[in-house]
Short mmCIF file of C-alpha atoms in Angstrom, two decimals:
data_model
loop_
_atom_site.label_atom_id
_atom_site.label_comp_id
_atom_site.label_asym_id
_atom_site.label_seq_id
_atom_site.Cartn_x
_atom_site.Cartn_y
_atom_site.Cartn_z
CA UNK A 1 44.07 119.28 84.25
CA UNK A 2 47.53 118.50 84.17
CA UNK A 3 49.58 119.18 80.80
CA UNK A 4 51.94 116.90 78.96
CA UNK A 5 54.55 119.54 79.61
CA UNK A 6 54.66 119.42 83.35
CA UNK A 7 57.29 117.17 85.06
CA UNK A 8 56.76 115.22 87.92
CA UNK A 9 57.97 117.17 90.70
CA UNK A 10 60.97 114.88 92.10
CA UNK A 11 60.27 115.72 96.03
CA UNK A 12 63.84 114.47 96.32
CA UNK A 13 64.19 116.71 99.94
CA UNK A 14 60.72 115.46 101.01
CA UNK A 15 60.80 111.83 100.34
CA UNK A 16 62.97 108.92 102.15
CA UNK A 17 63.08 105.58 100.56
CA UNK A 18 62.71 102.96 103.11
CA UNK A 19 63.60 99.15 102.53
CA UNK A 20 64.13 96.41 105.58
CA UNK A 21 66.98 93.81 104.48
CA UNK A 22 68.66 90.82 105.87
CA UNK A 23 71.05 90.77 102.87
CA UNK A 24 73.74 93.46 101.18
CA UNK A 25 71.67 95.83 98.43
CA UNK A 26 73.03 95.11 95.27
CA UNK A 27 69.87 95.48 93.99
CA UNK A 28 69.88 99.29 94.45
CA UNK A 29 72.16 99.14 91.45
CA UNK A 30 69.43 98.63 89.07
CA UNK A 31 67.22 101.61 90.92
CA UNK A 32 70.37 103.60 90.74
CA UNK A 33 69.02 106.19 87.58
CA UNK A 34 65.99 106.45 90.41
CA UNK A 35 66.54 106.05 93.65
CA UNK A 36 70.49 108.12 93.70
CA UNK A 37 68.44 111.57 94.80
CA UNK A 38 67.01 110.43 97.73
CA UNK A 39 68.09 109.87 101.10
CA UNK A 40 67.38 106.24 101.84
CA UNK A 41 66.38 104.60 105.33
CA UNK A 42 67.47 100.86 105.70
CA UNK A 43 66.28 98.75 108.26
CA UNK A 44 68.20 96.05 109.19
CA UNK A 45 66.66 92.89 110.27
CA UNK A 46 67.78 89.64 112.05
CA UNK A 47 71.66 89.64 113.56
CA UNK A 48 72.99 93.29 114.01
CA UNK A 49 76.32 92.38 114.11
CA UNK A 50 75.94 91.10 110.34
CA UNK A 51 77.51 93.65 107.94
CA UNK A 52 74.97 95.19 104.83
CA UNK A 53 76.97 96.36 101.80
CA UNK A 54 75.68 99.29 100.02
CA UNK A 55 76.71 100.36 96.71
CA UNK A 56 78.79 103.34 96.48
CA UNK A 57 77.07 106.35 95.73
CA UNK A 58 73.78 106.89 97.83
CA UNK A 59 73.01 108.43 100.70
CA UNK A 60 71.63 106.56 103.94
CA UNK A 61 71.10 105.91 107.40
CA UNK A 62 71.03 102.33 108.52
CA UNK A 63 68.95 100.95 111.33
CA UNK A 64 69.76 97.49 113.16
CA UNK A 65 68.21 96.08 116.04
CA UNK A 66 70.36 97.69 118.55
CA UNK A 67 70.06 101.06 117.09
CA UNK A 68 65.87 100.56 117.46
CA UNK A 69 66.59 99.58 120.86
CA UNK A 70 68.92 102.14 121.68
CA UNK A 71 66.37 104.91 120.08
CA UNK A 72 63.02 103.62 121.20
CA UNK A 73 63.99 101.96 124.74
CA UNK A 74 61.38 99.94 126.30
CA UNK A 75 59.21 101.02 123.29
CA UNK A 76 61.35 98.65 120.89
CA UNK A 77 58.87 95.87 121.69
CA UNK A 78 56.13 97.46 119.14
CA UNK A 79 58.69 96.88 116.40
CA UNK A 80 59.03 93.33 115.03
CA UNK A 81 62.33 91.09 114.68
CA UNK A 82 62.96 88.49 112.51
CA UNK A 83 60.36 89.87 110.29
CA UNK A 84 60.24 92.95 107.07
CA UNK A 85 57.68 94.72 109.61
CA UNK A 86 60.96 96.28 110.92
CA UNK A 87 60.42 98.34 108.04
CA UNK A 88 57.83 100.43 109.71
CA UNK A 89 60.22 101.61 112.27
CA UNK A 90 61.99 103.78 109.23
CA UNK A 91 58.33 105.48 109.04
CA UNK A 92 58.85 106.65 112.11
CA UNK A 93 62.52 108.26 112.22
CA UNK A 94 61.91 109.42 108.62
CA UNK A 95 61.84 113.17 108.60
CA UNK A 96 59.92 113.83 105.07
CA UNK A 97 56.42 114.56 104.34
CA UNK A 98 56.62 110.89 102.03
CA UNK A 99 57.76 107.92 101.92
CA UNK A 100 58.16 104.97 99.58
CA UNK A 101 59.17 101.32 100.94
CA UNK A 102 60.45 98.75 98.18
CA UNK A 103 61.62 95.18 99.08
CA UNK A 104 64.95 94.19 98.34
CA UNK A 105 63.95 91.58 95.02
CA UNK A 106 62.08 94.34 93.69
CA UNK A 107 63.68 95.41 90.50
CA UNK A 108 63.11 97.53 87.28
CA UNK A 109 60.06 96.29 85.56
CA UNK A 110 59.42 97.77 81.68
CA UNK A 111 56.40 98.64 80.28
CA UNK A 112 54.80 96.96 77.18
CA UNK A 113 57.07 99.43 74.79
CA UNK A 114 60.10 97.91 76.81
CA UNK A 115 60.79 101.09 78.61
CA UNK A 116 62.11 101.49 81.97
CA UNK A 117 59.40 101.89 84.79
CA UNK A 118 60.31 104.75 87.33
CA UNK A 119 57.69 103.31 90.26
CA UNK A 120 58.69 105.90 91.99
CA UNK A 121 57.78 108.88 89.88
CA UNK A 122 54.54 107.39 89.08
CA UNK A 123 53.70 107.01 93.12
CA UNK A 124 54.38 110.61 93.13
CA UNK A 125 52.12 111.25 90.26
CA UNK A 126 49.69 109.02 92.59
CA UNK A 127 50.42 111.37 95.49
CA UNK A 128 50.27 114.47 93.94
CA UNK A 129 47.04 114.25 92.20
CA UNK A 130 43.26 114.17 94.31
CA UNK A 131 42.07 110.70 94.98
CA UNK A 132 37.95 109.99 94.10
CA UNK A 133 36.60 107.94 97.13
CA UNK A 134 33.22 108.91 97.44
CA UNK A 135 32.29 108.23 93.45
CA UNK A 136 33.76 105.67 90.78
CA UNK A 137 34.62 107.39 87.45
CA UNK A 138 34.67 104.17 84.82
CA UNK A 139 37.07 106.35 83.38
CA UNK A 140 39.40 105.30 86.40
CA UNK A 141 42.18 108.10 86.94
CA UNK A 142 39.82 111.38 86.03
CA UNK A 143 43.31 113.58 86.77
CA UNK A 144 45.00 111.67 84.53
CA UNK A 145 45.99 112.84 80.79
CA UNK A 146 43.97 111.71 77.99
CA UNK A 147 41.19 110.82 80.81
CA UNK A 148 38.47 113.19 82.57
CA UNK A 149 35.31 112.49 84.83
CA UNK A 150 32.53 110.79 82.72
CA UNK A 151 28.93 112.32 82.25
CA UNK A 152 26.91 112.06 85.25
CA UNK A 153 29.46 112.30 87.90
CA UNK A 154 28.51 114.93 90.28
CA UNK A 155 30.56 118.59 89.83
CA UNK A 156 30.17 118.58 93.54
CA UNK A 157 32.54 115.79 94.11
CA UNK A 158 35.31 116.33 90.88
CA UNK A 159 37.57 118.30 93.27
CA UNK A 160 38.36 114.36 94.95
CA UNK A 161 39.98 114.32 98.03
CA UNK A 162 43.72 114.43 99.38
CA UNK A 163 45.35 111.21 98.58
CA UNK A 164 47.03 109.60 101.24
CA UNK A 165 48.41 106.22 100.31
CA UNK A 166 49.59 104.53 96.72
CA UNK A 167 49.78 101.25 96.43
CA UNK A 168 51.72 99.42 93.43
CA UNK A 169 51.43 96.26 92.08
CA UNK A 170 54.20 93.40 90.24
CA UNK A 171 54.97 91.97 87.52
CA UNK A 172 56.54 88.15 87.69
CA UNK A 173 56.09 86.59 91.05
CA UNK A 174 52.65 87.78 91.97
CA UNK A 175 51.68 88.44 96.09
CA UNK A 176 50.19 85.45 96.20
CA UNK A 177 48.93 83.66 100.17
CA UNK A 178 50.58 79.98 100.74
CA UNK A 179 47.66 77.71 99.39
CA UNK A 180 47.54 79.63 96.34
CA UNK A 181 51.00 79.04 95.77
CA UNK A 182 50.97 75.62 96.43
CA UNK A 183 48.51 75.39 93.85
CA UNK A 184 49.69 77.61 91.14
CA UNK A 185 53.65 77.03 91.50
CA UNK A 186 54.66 78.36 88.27
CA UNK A 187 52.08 81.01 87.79
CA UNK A 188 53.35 84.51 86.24
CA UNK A 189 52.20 87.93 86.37
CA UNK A 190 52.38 89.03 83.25
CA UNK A 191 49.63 91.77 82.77
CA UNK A 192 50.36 95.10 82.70
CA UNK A 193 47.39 97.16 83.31
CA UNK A 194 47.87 100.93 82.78
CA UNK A 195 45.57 101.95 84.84
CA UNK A 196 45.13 103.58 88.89
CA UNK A 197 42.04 103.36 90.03
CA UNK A 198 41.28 105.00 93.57
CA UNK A 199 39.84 101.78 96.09
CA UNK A 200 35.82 103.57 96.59
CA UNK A 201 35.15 104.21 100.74
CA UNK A 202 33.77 101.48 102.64
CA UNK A 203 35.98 99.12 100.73
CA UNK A 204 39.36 97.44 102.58
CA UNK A 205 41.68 95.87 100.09
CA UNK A 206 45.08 93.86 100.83
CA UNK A 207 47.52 96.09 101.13
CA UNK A 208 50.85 95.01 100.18
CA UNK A 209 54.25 96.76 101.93
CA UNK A 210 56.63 95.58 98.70
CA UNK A 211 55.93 98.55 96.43
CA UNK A 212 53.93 101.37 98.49
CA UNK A 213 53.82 105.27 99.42
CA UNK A 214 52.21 107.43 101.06
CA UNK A 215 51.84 111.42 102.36
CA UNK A 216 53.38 110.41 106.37
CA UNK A 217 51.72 113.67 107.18
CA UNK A 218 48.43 112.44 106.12
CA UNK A 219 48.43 108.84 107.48
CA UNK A 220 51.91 108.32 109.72
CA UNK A 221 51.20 107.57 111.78
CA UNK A 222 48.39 104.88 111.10
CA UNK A 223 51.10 102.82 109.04
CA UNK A 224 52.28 100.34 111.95
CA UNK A 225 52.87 96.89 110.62
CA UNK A 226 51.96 95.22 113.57
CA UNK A 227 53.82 92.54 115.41
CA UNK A 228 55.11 89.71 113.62
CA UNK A 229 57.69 87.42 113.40
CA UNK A 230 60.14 86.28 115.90
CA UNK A 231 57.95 85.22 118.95
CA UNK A 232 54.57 86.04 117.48
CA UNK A 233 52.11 83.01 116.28
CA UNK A 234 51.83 84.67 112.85
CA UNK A 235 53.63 86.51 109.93
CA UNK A 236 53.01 87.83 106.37
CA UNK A 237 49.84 89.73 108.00
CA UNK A 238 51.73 93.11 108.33
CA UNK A 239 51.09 95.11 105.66
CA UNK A 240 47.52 93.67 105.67
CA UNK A 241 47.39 94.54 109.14
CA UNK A 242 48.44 98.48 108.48
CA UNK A 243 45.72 98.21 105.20
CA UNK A 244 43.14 97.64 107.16
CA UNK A 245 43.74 99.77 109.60
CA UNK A 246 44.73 102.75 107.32
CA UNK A 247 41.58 102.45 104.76
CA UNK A 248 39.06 102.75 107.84
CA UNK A 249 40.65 105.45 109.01
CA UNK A 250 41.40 107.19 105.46
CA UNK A 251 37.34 106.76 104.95
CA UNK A 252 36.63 108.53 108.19
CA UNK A 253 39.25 111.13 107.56
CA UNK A 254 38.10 111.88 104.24
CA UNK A 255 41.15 110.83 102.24
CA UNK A 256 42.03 108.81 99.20
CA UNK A 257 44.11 105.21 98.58
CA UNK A 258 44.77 103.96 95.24
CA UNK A 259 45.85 100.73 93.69
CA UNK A 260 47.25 100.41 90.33
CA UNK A 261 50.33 101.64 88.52
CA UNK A 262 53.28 101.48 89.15
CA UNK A 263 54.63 98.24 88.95
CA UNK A 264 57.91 96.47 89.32
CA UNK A 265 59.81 93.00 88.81
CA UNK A 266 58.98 90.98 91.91
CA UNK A 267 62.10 88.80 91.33
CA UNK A 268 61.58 85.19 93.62
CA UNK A 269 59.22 83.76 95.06
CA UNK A 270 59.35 83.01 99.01
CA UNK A 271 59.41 79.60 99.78
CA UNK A 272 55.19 78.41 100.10
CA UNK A 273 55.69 76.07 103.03
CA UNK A 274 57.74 78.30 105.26
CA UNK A 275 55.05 80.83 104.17
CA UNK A 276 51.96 78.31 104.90
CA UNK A 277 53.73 77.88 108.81
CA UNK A 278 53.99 81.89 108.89
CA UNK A 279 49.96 82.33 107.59
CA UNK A 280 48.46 79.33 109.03
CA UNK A 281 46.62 81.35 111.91
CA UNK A 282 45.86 84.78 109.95
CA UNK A 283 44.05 82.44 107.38
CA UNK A 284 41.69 81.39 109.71
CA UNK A 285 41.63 84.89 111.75
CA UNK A 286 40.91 87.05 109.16
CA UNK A 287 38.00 85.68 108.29
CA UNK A 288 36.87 87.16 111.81
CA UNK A 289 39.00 90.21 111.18
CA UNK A 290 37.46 91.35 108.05
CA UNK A 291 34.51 92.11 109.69
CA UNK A 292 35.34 93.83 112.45
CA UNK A 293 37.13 96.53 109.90
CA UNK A 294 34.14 95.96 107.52
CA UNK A 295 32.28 97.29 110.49
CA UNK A 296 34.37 99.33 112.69
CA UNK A 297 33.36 102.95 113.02
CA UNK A 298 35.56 105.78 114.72
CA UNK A 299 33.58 109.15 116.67
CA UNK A 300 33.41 112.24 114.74
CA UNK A 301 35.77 113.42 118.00
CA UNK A 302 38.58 111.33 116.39
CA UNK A 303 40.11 114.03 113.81
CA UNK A 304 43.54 113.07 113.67
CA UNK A 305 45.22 110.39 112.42
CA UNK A 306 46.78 109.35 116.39
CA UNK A 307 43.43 109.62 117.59
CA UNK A 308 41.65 107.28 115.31
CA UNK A 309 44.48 105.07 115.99
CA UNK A 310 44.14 104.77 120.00
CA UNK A 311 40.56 104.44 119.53
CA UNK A 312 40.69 101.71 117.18
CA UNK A 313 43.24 99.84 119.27
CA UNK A 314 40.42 100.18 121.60
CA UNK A 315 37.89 98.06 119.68
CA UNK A 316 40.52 95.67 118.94
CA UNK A 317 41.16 94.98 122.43
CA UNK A 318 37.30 94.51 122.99
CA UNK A 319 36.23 92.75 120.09
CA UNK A 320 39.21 90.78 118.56
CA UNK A 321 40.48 90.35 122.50
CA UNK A 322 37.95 86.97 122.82
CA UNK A 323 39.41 85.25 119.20
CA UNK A 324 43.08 85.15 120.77
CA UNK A 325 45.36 87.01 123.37
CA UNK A 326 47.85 87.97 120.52
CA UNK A 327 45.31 90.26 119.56
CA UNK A 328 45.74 92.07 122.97
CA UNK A 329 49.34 91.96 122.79
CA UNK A 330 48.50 93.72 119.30
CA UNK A 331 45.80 96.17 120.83
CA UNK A 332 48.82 97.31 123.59
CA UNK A 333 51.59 97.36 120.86
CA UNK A 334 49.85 99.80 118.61
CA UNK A 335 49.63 102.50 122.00
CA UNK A 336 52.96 101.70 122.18
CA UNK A 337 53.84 102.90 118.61
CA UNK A 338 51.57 105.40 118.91
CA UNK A 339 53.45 107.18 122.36
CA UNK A 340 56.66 106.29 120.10
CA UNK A 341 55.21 108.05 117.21
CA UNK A 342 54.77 110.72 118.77
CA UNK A 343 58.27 111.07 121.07
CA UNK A 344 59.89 111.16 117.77
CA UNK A 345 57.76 113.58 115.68
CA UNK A 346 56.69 116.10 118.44
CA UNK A 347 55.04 118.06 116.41
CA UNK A 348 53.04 115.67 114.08
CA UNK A 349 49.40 116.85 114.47
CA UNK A 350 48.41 115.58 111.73
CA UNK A 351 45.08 117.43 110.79
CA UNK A 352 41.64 116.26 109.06
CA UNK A 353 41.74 115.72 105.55
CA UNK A 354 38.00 116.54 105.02
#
């Protein structure tokens, strides 16, 4: 069990930052106390030629479109324009074992005593700590302090299993789909749960790519957000995309997601009717697409991460193919990022988490 007395390792050499942006990063000012240790990846979206300000102080590497074109060639088609799915591409040139990704009207939230949050020191915490798939414990976080696993829940299973993805959550504007802002303009999130509960195998969630991290070792190269955007007949599926993808191939690797703390300040909401045009398809599609993850199943042959991923590009192709050709623009993208993947990280074999 962990103790009181031990810090949070800070990773700060194993961990990039990664944020897509149309706009200068003022916001980073408010992070500062955070984020300064870390090397952070920005990935410019929309016109390269546009200058982003960043506040004195940290240090980055910044990514516009010509620099992913330049870098990934032909390849550059797998990453998305005009959309934050750029951000992926900063998955791939990162260097570190982790990675957290934060939108750019993401701020400091405080907890109920008014203190500071440090999301990023919790999704460590998150990291660091074994991840209970196969079992709930109603106690939630069994790892946690304070908390343990309850009676009856098997000594076989208490050792959990590697976690591979965190996923945090937002106070304020809430990551709410078009029609239910439409309906609920003015609704806040204002709960503050303090809890992390690990999301049990067989279960897909939504995944959303505002607050996240995860071990790239563990799941990389799984973590493609698709293509969306400029010249695609949908947006605002990305990260949903890479959750789906990610939690069947977490449950047949035998590793953990959770959902929970941290939180932060989502800031402004996007506008619902430019968001309605974005979703309009994907509301209808993933009613077909939930499903086909809800049922997908990858060979025991598949032990890495890059496998899984080519195979269920496969049975995208095959199955999702007949519901609309985008899907086998999507089934040839994600080989794409795959080969990509794997030009730029040679040596990612990235092994079974079982």
């Amino acid at each position: 069990m962990a103790s009181s007395v031990t810090p949070t390792p800070l990773l700060k050499d194993e961990l990039d930052i990664v944020i897509p942006t149309i706009r200068n990063l003022d916001f980073l000012e408010m992070w500062r106390p955070f984020f300064q240790p870390y090397h952070l990846i920005i990935v410019q979206d929309g016109d390269p030629s546009k200058v982003i300000k960043v506040p004195e102080g940290f240090d980055y590497e910044l990514y516009n479109r010509n620099d992913i074109n330049r870098i990934l060639g032909p390849k550059s088609s797998c990453i998305s324009f005009k959309d934050s799915a750029c951000r992926c591409f900063g998955y791939m040139v990162s260097k570190k074992k982790y990675i957290f990704t934060i939108d750019d009207d993401c701020f400091v939230a405080k907890d109920p005593s008014g203190n500071d949050i440090n999301a990023l020191e919790q999704h460590i915490k998150n990291l660091l700590s074994p991840s209970t798939p196969f079992f709930f414990n109603t106690l939630y976080d069994p790892y946690r302090e304070g908390a343990d696993f309850v009676r009856g829940y098997p000594f076989s299973l208490r050792e959990g299993a590697p976690t591979a993805v965190s996923h945090g959550l937002w106070l304020n504007i809430p990551d709410y789909d078009a029609p239910t802002q439409l309906v609920k303009p003015r609704e806040r999130n204002t709960r503050f749960v303090d809890a992390v509960l690990t999301i049990p195998k067989g279960t897909l969630f939504p995944m959303c790519g505002m607050n996240l991290a995860f071990d790239r070792e563990l799941i990389g190269p799984a973590m493609y957000f698709g293509l969306m955007g400029d010249g695609q007949p949908i947006g605002r599926y990305d990260d949903m995309w890479a959750g789906w993808c990610i939690k069947v191939i977490c449950d047949h690797l035998g590793l953990g997601v959770k959902t929970g703390l941290p939180y932060i300040w989502h800031s402004k909401a996007s506008n619902p009717f430019v968001n309605l045009k974005k979703e309009y398809k994907g509301i209808y599609w993933q009613e077909e697409l939930i499903p086909f993850f809800q049922g997908a199943t990858l060979p025991k042959e598949c032990t890495t991460v890059q496998s899984c991923y080519k195979e269920l590009s496969k049975q995208v192709k095959a199955k999702l193919g007949k519901i609309d050709d985008y899907f086998n623009k999507l089934a040839d993208a994600m080989l794409t990022w795959i080969e990509a993947w794997d030009e730029l990280n040679p040596t990612t074999k990235v092994p079974n988490g079982k």
